[in-house]
CSV table of C-alpha atoms in Angstrom, one decimal:
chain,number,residue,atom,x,y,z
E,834,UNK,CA,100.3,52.5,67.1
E,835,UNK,CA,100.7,49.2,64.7
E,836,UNK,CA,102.2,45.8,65.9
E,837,UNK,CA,104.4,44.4,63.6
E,838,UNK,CA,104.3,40.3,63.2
E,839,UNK,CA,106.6,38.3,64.4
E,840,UNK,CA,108.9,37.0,61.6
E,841,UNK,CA,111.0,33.3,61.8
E,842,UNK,CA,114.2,33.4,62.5
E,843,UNK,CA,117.3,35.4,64.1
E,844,UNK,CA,116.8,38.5,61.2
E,845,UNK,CA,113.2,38.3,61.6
E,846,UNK,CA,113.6,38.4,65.4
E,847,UNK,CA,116.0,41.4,65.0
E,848,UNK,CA,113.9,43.0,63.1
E,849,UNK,CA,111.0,42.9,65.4
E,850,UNK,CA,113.0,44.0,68.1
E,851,UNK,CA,114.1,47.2,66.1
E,852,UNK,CA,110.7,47.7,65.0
E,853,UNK,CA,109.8,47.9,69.0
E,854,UNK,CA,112.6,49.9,69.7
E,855,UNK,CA,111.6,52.9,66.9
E,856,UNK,CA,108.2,52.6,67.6
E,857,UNK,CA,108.7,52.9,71.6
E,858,UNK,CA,110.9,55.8,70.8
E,859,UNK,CA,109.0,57.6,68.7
E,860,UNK,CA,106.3,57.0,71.7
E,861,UNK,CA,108.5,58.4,74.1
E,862,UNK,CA,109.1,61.9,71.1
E,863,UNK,CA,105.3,62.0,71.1
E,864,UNK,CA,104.9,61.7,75.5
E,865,UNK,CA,107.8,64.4,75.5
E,866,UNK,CA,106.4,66.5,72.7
E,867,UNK,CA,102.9,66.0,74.9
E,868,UNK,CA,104.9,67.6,77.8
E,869,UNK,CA,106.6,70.7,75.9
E,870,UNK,CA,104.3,73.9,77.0
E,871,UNK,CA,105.4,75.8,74.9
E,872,UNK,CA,105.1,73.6,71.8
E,873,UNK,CA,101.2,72.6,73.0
E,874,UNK,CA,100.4,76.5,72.6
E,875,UNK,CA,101.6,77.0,69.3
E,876,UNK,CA,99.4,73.4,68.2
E,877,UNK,CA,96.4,74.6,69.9
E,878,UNK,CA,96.5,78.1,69.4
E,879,UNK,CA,95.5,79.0,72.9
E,880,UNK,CA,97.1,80.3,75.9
E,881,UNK,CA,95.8,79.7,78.8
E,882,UNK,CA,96.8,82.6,81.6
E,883,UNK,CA,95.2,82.1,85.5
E,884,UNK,CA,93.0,84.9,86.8
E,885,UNK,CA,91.9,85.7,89.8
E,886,UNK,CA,88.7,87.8,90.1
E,887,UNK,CA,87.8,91.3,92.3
E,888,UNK,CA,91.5,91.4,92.4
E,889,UNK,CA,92.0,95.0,91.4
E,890,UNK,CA,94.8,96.4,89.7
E,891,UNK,CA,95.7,93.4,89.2
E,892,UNK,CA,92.8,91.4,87.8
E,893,UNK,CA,89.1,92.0,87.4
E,894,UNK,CA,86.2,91.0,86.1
E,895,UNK,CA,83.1,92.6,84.9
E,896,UNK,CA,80.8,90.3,86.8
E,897,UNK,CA,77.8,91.9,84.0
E,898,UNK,CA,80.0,91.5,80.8
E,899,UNK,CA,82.5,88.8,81.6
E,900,UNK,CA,85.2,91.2,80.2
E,901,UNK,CA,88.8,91.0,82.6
E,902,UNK,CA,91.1,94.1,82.8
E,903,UNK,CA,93.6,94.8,85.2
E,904,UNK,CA,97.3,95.3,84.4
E,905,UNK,CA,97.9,91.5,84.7
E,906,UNK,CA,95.4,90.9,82.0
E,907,UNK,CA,96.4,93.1,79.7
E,908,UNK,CA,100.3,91.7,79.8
E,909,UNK,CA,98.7,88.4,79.0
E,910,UNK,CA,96.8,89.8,76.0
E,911,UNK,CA,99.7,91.2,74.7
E,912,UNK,CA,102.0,87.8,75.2
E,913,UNK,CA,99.6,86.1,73.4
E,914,UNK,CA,99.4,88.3,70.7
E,915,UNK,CA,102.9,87.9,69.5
E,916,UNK,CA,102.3,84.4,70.0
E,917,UNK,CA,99.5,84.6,67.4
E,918,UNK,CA,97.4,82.5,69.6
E,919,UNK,CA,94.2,82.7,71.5
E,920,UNK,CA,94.0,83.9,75.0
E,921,UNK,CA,91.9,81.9,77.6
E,922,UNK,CA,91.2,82.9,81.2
E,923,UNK,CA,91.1,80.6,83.7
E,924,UNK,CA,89.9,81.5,87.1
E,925,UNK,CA,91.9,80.9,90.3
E,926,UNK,CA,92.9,82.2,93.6
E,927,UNK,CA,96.2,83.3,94.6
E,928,UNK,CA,96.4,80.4,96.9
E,929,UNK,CA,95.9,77.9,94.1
E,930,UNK,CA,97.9,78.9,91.3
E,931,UNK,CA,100.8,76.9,92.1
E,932,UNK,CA,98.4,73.9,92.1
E,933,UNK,CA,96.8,74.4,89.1
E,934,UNK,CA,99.7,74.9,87.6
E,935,UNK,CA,101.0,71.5,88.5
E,936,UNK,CA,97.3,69.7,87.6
E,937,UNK,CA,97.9,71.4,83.6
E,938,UNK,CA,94.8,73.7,84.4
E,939,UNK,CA,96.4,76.8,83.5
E,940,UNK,CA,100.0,77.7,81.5
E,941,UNK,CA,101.3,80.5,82.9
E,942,UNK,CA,100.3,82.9,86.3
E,943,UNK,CA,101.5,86.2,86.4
E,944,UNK,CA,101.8,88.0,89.8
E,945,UNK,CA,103.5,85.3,91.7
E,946,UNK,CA,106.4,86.4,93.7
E,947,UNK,CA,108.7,83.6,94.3
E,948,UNK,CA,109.6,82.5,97.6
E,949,UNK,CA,111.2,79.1,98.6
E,950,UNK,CA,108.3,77.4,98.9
E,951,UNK,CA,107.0,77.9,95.8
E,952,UNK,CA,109.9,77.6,93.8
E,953,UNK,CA,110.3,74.0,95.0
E,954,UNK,CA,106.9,73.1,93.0
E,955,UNK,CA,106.9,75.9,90.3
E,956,UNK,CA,109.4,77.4,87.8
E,957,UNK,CA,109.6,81.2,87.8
E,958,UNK,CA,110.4,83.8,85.1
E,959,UNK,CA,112.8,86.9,85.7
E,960,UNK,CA,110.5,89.9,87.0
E,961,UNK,CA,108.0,91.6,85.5
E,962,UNK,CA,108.4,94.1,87.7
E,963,UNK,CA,109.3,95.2,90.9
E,964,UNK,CA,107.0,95.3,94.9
E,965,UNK,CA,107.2,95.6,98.1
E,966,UNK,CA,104.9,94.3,101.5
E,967,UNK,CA,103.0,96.7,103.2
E,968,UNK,CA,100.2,96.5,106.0
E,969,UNK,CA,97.1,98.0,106.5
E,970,UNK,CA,96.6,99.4,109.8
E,971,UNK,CA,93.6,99.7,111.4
E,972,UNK,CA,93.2,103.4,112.9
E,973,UNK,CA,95.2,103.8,116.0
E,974,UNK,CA,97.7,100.8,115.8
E,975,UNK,CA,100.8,102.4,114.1
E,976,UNK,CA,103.6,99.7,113.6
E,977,UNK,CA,106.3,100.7,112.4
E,978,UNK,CA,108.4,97.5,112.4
E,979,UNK,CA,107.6,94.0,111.8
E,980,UNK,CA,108.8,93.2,115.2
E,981,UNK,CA,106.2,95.8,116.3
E,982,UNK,CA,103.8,93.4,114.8
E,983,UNK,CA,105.5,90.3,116.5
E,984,UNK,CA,103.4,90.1,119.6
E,985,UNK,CA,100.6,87.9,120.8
E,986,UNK,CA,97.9,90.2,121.1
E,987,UNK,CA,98.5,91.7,117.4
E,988,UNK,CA,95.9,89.9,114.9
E,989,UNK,CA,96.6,90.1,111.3
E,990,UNK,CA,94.8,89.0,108.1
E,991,UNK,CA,96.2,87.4,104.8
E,992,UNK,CA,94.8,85.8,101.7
E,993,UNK,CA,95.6,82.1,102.8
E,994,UNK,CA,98.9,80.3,100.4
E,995,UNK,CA,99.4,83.7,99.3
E,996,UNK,CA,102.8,85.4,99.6
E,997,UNK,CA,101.5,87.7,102.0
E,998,UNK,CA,100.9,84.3,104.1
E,999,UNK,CA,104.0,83.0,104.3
E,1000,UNK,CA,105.8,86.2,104.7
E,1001,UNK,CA,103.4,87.1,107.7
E,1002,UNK,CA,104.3,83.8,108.8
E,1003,UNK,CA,108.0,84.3,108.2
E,1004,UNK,CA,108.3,87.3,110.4
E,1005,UNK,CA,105.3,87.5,112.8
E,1006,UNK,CA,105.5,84.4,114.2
E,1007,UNK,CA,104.4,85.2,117.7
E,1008,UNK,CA,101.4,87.1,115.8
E,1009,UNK,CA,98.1,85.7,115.7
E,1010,UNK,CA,97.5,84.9,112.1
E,1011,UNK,CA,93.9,84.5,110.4
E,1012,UNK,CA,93.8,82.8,107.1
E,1013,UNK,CA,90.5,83.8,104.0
E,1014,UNK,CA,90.2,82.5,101.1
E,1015,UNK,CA,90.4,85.8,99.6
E,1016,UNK,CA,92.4,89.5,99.9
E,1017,UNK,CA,88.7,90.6,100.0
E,1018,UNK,CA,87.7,88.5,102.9
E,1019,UNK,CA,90.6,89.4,105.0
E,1020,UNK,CA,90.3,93.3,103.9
E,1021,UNK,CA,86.2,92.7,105.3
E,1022,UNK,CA,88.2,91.6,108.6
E,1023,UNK,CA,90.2,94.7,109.0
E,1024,UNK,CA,87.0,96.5,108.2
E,1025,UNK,CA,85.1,95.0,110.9
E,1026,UNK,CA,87.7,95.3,113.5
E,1027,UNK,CA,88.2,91.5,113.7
E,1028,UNK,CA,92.1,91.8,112.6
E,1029,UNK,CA,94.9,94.8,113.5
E,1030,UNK,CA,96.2,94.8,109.9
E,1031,UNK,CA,96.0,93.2,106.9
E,1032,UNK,CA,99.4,92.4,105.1
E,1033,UNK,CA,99.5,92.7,101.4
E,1034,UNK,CA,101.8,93.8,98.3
E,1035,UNK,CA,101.4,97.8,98.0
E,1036,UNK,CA,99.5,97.8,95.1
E,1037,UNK,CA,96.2,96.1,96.7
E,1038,UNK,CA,97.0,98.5,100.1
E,1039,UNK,CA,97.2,101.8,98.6
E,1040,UNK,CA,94.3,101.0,96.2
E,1041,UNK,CA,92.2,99.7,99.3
E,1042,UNK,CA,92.9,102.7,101.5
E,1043,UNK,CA,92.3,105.3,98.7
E,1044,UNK,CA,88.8,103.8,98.1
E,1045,UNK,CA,87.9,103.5,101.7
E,1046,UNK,CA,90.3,105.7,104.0
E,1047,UNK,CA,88.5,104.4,107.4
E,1048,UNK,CA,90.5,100.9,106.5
E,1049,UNK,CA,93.1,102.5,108.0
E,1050,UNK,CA,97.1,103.7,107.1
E,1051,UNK,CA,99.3,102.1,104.6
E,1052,UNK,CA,102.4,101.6,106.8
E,1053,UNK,CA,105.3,100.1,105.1
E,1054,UNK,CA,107.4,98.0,108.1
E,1055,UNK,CA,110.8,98.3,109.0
E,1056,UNK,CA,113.1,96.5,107.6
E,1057,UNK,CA,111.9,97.1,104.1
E,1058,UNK,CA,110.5,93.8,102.5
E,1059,UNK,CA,111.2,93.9,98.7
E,1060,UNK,CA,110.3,91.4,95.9
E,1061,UNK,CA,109.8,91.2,92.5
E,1062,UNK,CA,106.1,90.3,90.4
E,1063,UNK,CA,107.4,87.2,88.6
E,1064,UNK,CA,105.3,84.7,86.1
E,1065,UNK,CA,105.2,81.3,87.2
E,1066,UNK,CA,105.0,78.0,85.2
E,1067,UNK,CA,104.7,74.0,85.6
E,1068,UNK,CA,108.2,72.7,85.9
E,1069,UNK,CA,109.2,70.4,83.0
E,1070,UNK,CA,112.3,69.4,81.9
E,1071,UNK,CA,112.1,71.2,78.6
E,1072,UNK,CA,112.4,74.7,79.5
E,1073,UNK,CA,111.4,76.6,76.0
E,1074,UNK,CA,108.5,78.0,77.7
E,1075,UNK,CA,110.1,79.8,80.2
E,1076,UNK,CA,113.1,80.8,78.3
E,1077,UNK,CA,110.8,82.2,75.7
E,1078,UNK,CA,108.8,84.4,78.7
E,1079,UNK,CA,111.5,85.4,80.0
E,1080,UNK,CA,112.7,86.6,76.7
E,1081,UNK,CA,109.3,88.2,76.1
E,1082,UNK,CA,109.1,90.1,79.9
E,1083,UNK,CA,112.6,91.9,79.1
E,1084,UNK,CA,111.7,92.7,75.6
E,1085,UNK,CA,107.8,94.3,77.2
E,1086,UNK,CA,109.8,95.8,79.8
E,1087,UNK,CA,112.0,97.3,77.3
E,1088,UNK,CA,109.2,98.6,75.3
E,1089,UNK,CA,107.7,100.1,78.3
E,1090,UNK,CA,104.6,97.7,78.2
E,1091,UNK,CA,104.6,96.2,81.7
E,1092,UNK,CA,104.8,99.9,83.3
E,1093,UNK,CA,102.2,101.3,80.8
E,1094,UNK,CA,99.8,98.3,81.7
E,1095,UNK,CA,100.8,99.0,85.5
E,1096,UNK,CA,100.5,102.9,85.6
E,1097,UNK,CA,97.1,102.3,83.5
E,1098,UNK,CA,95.4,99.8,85.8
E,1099,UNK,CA,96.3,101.9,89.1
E,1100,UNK,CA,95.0,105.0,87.4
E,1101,UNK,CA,91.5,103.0,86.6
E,1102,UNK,CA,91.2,102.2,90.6
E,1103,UNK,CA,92.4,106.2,91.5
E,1104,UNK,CA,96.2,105.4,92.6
E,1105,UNK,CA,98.4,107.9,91.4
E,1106,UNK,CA,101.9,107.8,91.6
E,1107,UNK,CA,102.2,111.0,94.3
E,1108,UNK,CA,100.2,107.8,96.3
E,1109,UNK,CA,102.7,104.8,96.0
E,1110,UNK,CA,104.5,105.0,99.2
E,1111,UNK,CA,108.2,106.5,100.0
E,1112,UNK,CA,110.7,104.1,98.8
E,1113,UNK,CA,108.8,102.0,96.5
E,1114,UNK,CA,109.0,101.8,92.6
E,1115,UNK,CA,108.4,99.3,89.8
């Protein structure tokens, strides 16, 4: 930015001052311009969707080849191919998204269902699709309600900042809660007989229990708990971004995408849809 010399006199002064005024605003264009997701994309070519690995169907990665699938990455792949732009995988955790999110690691997270909580730090799309909570149970304990699972003695596991945290939270209060870092960790703590159940979105149960059947039953709790898969974003005042997604997820929907890329990743981990539980759909 160039500073202009100060100039004698009342017009010279006036002139300066206008000088500072354009060249402050067109500072305060460029900051806002800075700030605009959605026009940043479109400069740089690249799209930069959060990933969280060994998080099947959702996301995964080949830990020998690098390459990601899951229905979560394929939706991305597609966005950003009729963005003409570059996709880039940045790797999170469920717990973190909303954080990087906010530090400008990442542009957009899919698989975020919005609760209160979140939506006070995070802007959320319309949804992808729709879900529903479930539990693992361990062999033996058969809840059937969440107020069966509302008791001291009853242990259960969650990805910690996830959704399945704070709606374990929400309605098992009296329930002694145990936080991981990961869905894997606190599946290995079901496994091991540390935890009575493990609470998790449908998807991840009935994949879980279909590969390994001594985990336990997939027992979905009285009263039903439904939500929607949304795509979260950093809340700015310019909203292009997420009015163009939002655009984009009812147009994929339309299409059939979304359910394609869903049916296709459950297929890849042996979930078919005679498996998905009474009373769920997408």
């Amino acid at each position: 930015m160039t500073t202009r010399r100060d100039l004698a006199g009342l017009i010279g002064a006036g002139a300066v001052a206008a000088g500072a005024l354009t060249l402050a605003s067109n500072g305060a264009s460029a900051q806002s311009a800075a700030k605009n997701t959605f026009d940043r994309i479109i400069a740089s070519k690249k799209l930069r969707l959060g990933a969280v690995t060994s998080s099947a169907p959702w996301f995964v990665k080949d830990p020998a080849s690098g390459k990601w699938s899951g229905h979560f990455y394929t939706i991305g792949a597609a966005l950003a191919k009729d963005m003409e732009v570059e996709l880039e995988l940045v790797e999170t955790t469920w717990g973190n998204a909303v954080l990087d999110l906010q530090a400008d690691k990442i542009d957009i997270m899919f698989g975020l269902n919005p609760t209160p909580k979140r939506a006070m730090a995070v802007d959320f799309s319309v949804g992808a699709y729709d879900s529903a909570l479930v539990v693992i149970a361990k062999p033996g304990f058969e809840p059937k309600s969440w107020a069966d699972m509302n008791k001291p003695e009853v242990k259960i596991s969650v990805d910690v900042g996830s959704a399945h945290d704070q709606i374990a939270t929400l309605l098992c209060p009296k329930a002694q809660i145990t936080r991981f870092k990961t869905i894997n960790e606190a599946m290995l703590a079901l496994r091991t007989g540390r935890v009575d159940a493990q609470c998790i979105f449908w998807m991840g149960g009935v994949r879980a229990v279909k590969a390994d059947p001594s985990l336990g039953k997939v027992v979905v709790p009285q009263p039903f708990f439904g939500s929607t898969s949304n795509a979260a974003f950093r809340r700015e005042s310019d909203k292009t971004w997420r009015d163009f997604v939002n655009t984009w997820i009812v147009y994929a929907r339309g299409l059939g995408l979304v359910r394609s890329a869903v049916v296709e990743s459950l297929e890849q981990v042996g979930v078919t849809s005679e498996d998905i539980p009474a009373g769920i759909t997408l």
